[in-house]
Short mmCIF file of C-alpha atoms in Angstrom, two decimals:
data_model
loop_
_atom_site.label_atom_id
_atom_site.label_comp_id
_atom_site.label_asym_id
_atom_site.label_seq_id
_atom_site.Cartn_x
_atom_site.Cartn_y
_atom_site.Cartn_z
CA UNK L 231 175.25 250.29 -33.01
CA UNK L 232 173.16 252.32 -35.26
CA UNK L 233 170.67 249.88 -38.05
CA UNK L 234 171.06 249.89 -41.47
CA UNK L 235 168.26 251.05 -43.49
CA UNK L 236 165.95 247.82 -43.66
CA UNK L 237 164.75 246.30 -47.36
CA UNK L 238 161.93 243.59 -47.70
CA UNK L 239 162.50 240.24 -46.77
CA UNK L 240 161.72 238.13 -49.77
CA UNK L 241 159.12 234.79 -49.01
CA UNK L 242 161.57 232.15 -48.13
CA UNK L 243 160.19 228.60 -49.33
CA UNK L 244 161.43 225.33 -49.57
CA UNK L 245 162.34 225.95 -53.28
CA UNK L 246 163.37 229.60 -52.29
CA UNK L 247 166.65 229.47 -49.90
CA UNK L 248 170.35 231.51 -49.75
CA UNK L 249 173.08 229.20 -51.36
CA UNK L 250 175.54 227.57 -48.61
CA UNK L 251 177.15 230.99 -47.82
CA UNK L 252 175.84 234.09 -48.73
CA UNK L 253 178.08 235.84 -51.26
CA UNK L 254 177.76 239.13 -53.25
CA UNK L 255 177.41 242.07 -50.54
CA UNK L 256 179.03 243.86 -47.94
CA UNK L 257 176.63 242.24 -45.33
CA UNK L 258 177.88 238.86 -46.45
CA UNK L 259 181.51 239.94 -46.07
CA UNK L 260 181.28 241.60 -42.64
CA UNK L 261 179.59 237.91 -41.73
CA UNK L 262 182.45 236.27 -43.11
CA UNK L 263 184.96 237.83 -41.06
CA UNK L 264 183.00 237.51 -37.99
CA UNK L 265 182.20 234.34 -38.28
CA UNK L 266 186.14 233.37 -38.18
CA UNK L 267 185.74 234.27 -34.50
CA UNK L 268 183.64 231.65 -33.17
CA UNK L 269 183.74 230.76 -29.48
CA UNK L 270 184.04 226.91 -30.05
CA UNK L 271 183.32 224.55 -32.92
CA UNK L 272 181.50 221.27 -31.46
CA UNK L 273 179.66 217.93 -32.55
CA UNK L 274 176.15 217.44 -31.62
CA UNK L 275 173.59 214.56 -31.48
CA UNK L 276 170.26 214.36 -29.61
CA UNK L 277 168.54 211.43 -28.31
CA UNK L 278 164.80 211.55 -26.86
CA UNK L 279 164.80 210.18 -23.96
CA UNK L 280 161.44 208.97 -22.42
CA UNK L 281 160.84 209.61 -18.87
CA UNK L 282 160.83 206.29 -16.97
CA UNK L 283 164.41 206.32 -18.51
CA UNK L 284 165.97 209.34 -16.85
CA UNK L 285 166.85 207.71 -14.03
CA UNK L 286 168.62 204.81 -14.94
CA UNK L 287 170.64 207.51 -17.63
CA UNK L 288 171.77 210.00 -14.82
CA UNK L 289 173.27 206.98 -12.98
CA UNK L 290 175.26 205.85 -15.59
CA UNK L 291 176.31 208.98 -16.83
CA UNK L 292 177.06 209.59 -13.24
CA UNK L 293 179.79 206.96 -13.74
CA UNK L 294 181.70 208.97 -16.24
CA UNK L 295 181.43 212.52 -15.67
CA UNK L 296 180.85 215.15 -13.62
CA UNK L 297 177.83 217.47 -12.92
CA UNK L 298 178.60 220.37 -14.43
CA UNK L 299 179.31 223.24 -11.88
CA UNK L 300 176.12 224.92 -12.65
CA UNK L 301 173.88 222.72 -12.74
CA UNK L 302 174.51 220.57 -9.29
CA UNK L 303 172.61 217.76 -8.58
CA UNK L 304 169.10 219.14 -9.57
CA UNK L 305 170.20 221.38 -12.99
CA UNK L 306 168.79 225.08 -13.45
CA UNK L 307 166.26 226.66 -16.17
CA UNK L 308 166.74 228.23 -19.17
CA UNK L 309 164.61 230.47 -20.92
CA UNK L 310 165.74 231.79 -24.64
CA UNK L 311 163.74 234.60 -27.16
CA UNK L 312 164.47 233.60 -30.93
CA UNK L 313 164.80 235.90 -33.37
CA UNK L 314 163.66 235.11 -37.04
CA UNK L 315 162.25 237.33 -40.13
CA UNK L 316 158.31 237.63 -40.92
CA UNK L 317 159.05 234.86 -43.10
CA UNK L 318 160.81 232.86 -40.68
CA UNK L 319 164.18 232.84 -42.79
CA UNK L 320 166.44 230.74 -40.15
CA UNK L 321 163.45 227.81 -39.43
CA UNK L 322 163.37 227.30 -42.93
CA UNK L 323 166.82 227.03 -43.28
CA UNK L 324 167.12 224.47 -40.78
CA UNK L 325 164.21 222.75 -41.86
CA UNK L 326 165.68 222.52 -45.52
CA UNK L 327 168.98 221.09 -44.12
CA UNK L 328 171.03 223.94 -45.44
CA UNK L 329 174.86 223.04 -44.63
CA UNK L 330 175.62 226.86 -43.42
CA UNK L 331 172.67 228.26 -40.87
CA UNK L 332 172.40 230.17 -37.80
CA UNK L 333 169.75 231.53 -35.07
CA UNK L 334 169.98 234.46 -33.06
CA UNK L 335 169.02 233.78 -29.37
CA UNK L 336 168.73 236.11 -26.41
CA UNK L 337 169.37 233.50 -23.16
CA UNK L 338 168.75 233.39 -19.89
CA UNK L 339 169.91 231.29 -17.04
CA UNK L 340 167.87 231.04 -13.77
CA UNK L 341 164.22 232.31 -12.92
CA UNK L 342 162.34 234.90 -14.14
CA UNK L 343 162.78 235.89 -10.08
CA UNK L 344 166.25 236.61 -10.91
CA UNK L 345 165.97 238.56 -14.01
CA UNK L 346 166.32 242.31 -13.80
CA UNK L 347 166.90 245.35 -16.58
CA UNK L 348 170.65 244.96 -15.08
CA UNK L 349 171.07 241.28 -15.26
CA UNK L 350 173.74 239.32 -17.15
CA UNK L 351 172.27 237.13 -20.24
CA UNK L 352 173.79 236.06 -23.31
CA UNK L 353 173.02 237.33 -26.92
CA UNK L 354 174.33 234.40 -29.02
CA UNK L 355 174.97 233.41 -32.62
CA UNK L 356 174.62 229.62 -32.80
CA UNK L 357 175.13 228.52 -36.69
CA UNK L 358 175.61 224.99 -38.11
CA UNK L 359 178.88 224.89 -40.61
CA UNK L 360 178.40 221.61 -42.80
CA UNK L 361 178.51 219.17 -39.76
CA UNK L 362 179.64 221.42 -37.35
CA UNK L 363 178.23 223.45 -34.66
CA UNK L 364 179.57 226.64 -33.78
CA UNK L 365 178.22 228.68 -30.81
CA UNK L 366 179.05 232.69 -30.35
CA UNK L 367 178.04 234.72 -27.73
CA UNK L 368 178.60 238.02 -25.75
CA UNK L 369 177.46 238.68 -22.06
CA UNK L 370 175.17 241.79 -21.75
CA UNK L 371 172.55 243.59 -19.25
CA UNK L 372 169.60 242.60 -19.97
CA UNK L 373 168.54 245.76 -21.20
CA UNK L 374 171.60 246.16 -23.72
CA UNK L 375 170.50 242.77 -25.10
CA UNK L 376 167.26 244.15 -25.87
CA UNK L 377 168.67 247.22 -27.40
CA UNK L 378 171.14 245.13 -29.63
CA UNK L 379 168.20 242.86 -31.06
CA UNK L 380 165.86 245.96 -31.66
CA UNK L 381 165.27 248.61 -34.10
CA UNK L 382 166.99 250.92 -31.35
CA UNK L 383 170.00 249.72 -31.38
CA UNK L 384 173.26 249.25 -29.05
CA UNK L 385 175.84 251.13 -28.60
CA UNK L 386 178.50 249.74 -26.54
CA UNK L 387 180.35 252.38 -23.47
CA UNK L 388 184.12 251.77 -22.97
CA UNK L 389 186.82 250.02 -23.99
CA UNK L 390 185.57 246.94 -26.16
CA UNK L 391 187.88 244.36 -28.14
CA UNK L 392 187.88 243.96 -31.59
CA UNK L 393 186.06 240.29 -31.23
CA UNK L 394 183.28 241.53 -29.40
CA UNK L 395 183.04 244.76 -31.69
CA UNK L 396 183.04 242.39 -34.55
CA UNK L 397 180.16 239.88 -33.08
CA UNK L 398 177.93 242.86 -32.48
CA UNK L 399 178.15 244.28 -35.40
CA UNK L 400 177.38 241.01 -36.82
CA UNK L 401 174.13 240.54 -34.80
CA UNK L 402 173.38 244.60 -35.50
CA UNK L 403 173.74 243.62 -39.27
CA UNK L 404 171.47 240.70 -39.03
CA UNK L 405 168.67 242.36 -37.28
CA UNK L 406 168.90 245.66 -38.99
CA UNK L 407 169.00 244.40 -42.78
CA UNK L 408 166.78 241.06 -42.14
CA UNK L 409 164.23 242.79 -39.92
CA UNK L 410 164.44 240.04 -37.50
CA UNK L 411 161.89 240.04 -34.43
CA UNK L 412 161.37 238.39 -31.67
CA UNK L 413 159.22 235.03 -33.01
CA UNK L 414 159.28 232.34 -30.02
CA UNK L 415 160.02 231.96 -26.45
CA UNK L 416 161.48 228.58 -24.90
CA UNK L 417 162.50 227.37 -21.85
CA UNK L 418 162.83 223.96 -20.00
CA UNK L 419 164.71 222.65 -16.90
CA UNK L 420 168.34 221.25 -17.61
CA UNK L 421 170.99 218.95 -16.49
CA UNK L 422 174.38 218.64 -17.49
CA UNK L 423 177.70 216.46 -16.78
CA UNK L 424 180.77 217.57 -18.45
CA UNK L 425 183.80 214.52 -19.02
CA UNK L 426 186.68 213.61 -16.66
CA UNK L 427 190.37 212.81 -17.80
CA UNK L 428 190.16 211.58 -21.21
CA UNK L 429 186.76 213.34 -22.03
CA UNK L 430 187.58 216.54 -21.50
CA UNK L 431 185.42 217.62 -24.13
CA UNK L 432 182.54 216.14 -23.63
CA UNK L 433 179.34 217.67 -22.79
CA UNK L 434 176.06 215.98 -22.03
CA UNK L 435 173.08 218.11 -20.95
CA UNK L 436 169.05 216.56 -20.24
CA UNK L 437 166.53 219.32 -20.99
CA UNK L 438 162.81 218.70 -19.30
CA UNK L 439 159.97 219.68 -20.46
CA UNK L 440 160.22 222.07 -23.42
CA UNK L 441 157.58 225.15 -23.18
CA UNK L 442 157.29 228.49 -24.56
CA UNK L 443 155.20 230.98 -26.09
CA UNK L 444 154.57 232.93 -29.37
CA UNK L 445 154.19 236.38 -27.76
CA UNK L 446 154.93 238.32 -24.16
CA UNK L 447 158.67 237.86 -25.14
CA UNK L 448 159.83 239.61 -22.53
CA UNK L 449 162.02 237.14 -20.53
CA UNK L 450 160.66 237.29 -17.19
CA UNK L 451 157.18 237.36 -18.61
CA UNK L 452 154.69 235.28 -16.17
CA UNK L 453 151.82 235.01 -19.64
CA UNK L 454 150.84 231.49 -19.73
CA UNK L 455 153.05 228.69 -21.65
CA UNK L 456 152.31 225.76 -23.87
CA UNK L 457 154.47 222.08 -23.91
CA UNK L 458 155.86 221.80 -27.29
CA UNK L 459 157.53 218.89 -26.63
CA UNK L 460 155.09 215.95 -24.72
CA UNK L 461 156.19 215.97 -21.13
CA UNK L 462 157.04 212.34 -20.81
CA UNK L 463 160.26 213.06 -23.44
CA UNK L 464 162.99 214.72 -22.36
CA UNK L 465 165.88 215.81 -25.19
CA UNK L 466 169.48 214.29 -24.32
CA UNK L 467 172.49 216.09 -26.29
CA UNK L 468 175.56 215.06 -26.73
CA UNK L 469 178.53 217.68 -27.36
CA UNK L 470 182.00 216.74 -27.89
CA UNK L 471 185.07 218.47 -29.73
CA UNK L 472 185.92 215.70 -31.80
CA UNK L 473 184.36 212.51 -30.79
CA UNK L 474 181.90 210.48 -28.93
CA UNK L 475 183.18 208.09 -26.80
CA UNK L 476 182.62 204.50 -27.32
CA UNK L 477 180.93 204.50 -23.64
CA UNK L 478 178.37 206.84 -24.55
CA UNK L 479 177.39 205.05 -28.09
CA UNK L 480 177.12 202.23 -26.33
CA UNK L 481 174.75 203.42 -23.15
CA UNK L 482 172.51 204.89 -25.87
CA UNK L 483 172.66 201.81 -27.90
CA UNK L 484 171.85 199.64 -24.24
CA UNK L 485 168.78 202.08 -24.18
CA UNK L 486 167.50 202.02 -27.23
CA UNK L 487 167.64 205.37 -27.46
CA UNK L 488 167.30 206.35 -31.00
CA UNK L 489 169.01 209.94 -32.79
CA UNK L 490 166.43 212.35 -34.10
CA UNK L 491 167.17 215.51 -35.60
CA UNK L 492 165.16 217.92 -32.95
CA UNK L 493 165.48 221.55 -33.00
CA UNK L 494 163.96 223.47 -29.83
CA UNK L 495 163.03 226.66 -32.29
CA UNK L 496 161.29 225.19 -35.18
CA UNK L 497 159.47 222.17 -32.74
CA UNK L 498 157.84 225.88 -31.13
CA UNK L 499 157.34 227.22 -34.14
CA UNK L 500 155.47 223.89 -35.37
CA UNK L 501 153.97 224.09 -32.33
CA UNK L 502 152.34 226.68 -32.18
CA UNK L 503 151.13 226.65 -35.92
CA UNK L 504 153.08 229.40 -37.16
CA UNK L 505 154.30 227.43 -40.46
CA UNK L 506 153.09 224.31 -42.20
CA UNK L 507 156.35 221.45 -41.97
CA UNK L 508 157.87 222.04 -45.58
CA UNK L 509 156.54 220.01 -48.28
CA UNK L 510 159.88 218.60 -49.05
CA UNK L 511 160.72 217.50 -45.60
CA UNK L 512 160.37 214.04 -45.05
CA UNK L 513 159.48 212.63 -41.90
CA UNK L 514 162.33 212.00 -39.50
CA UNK L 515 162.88 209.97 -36.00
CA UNK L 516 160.84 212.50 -34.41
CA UNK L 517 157.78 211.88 -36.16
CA UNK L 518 157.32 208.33 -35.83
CA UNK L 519 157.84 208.91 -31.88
CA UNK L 520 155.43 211.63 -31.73
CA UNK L 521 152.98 209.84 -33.78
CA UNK L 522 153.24 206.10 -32.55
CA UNK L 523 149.83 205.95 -30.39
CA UNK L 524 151.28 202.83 -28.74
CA UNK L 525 153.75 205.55 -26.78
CA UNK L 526 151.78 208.70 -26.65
CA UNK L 527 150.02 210.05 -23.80
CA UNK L 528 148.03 212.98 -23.39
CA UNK L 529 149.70 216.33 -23.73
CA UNK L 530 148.21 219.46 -22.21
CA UNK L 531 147.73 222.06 -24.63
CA UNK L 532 148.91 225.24 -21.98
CA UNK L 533 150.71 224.85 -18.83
CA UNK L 534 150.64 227.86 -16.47
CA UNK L 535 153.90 227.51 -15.52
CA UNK L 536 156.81 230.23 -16.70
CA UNK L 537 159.72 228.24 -18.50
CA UNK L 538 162.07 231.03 -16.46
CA UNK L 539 159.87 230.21 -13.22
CA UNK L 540 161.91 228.32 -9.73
CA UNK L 541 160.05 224.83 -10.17
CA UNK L 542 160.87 221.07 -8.58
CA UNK L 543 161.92 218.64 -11.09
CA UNK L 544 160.24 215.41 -10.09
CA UNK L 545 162.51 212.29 -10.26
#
């Protein structure tokens, strides 16, 4: 899909953000329409979960779901590219609590081994709606992915439907008119359970050891990585369609495992210093863990490892 002719992205500061929606031009309105065409709508909340507790979690999840088909008994990684303006446009929108936001994401599942210009990964729209999260995505070769987030462009051969015309236009818009550019790399090792009988909907995935970079954004990219995360937390989430069960509430509640508003993109791009926290974000969950000296251990400042690299998780 040929780009739009780009204009300036305007400084985007905490006292400087879009309204709810964006209204008033034909960018906005071709959004609009595509963003009727969502994938799935779902409710999210994220525990940190400290390592000598992983153990005891997986067996009592165990007792209610699943392992998710994927993911077997010892998960699979995932490595994902971000996409953001010079400014960084969609941290600060997150970090401002804006009730309509999004990220664009290039993803990756399984090692940087697997990954060729031919492989499948996903190019994905993931925007929060008020309290809702809503996740698009389309499957690609790698190399069309690329194409589609660039200055180059994407044009797609054959028959496609009018969905999929509709989301990539949508992500062509987006990069094209915002400038966006690659801006962080993440990737971590994942479980996941999905519910039996009555929980149908529910999700539940344990991500280990979050790690990424701030350049070399090519997926399968062996450059050295950093933790952004310390590696003694691991991030549970919990995704349902409508509700949480009462069994999960009260295994986190058992726990003590405490909700914190974590997000995986602006934790790198705190990270790795490429924005100050906003002035007029107060401290959440996450800092009083990070910052309680009675729990923190020393964190390596690079690990060597790829995030999209085969590796053991220890248990």
């Amino acid at each position: 899909m040929r780009r739009r002719s780009r204009r300036t992205e305007p400084r985007a500061t905490p006292s400087d953000t879009e309204p709810d929606r964006p209204a008033g031009s034909a960018s906005s309105a071709r959004t609009a329409t595509a963003s009727r065409l969502h994938a799935f709508n779902r409710f999210e909340i994220k525990y940190l979960v400290p390592q000598h507790q992983a153990e005891e979690l997986r067996t009592e999840l165990r007792r209610h779901m699943d392992d998710d088909a994927y993911s077997g008994d010892r998960g699979y990684p995932i490595t994902s590219v971000y996409y953001d303006t010079d400014r960084l446009k969609f941290y600060w929108e997150k970090i401002e609590g804006l009730k309509f936001r999004r990220k664009l994401r290039v993803r990756h599942y399984g090692t940087a081994d697997d990954l060729t210009p031919d492989s499948r990964v996903f190019v994905e729209i993931k925007q929060r709606v008020n309290r809702v999260t809503q996740k698009r995505r389309v499957v690609l070769p790698y190399r069309d992915a690329l194409r589609l987030c660039s200055p180059e462009g994407y044009e797609p051969v054959g028959e496609v439907g009018a969905r999929e015309r509709a989301f990539l236009a949508e992500v062509a818009t987006l990069v094209g008119e915002l400038d966006l550019r690659p801006t962080v790399t993440t990737g971590y090792h994942r479980e996941a359970w999905v519910g039996r009988e009555a929980d149908l909907g529910l999700r539940v995935t344990l991500d280990h050891r979050l790690r990424g970079r701030d350049r070399d954004f090519h997926l399968a990219s062996e450059a050295p990585n950093r933790l952004v995360l310390p590696a003694r937390l691991s991030v549970l989430e919990v995704k349902a369609d409508e509700r949480v069960p009462a069994w999960v509430t009260d295994l986190t509640a058992r726990m003590s495992l405490d909700v914190v508003r974590i997000s995986k993109y602006c934790q790198s791009v705190q990270a790795f210093g490429l924005v100050p926290r906003s002035t007029m974000h107060a401290p959440d969950e996450l800092d009083a863990v990070l910052g309680d000296p009675a729990t923190e251990t020393t964190t390596p400042t690079g690990v060597a490892d790829a995030p999209n690299r085969k590796s053991v998780l220890v248990r």
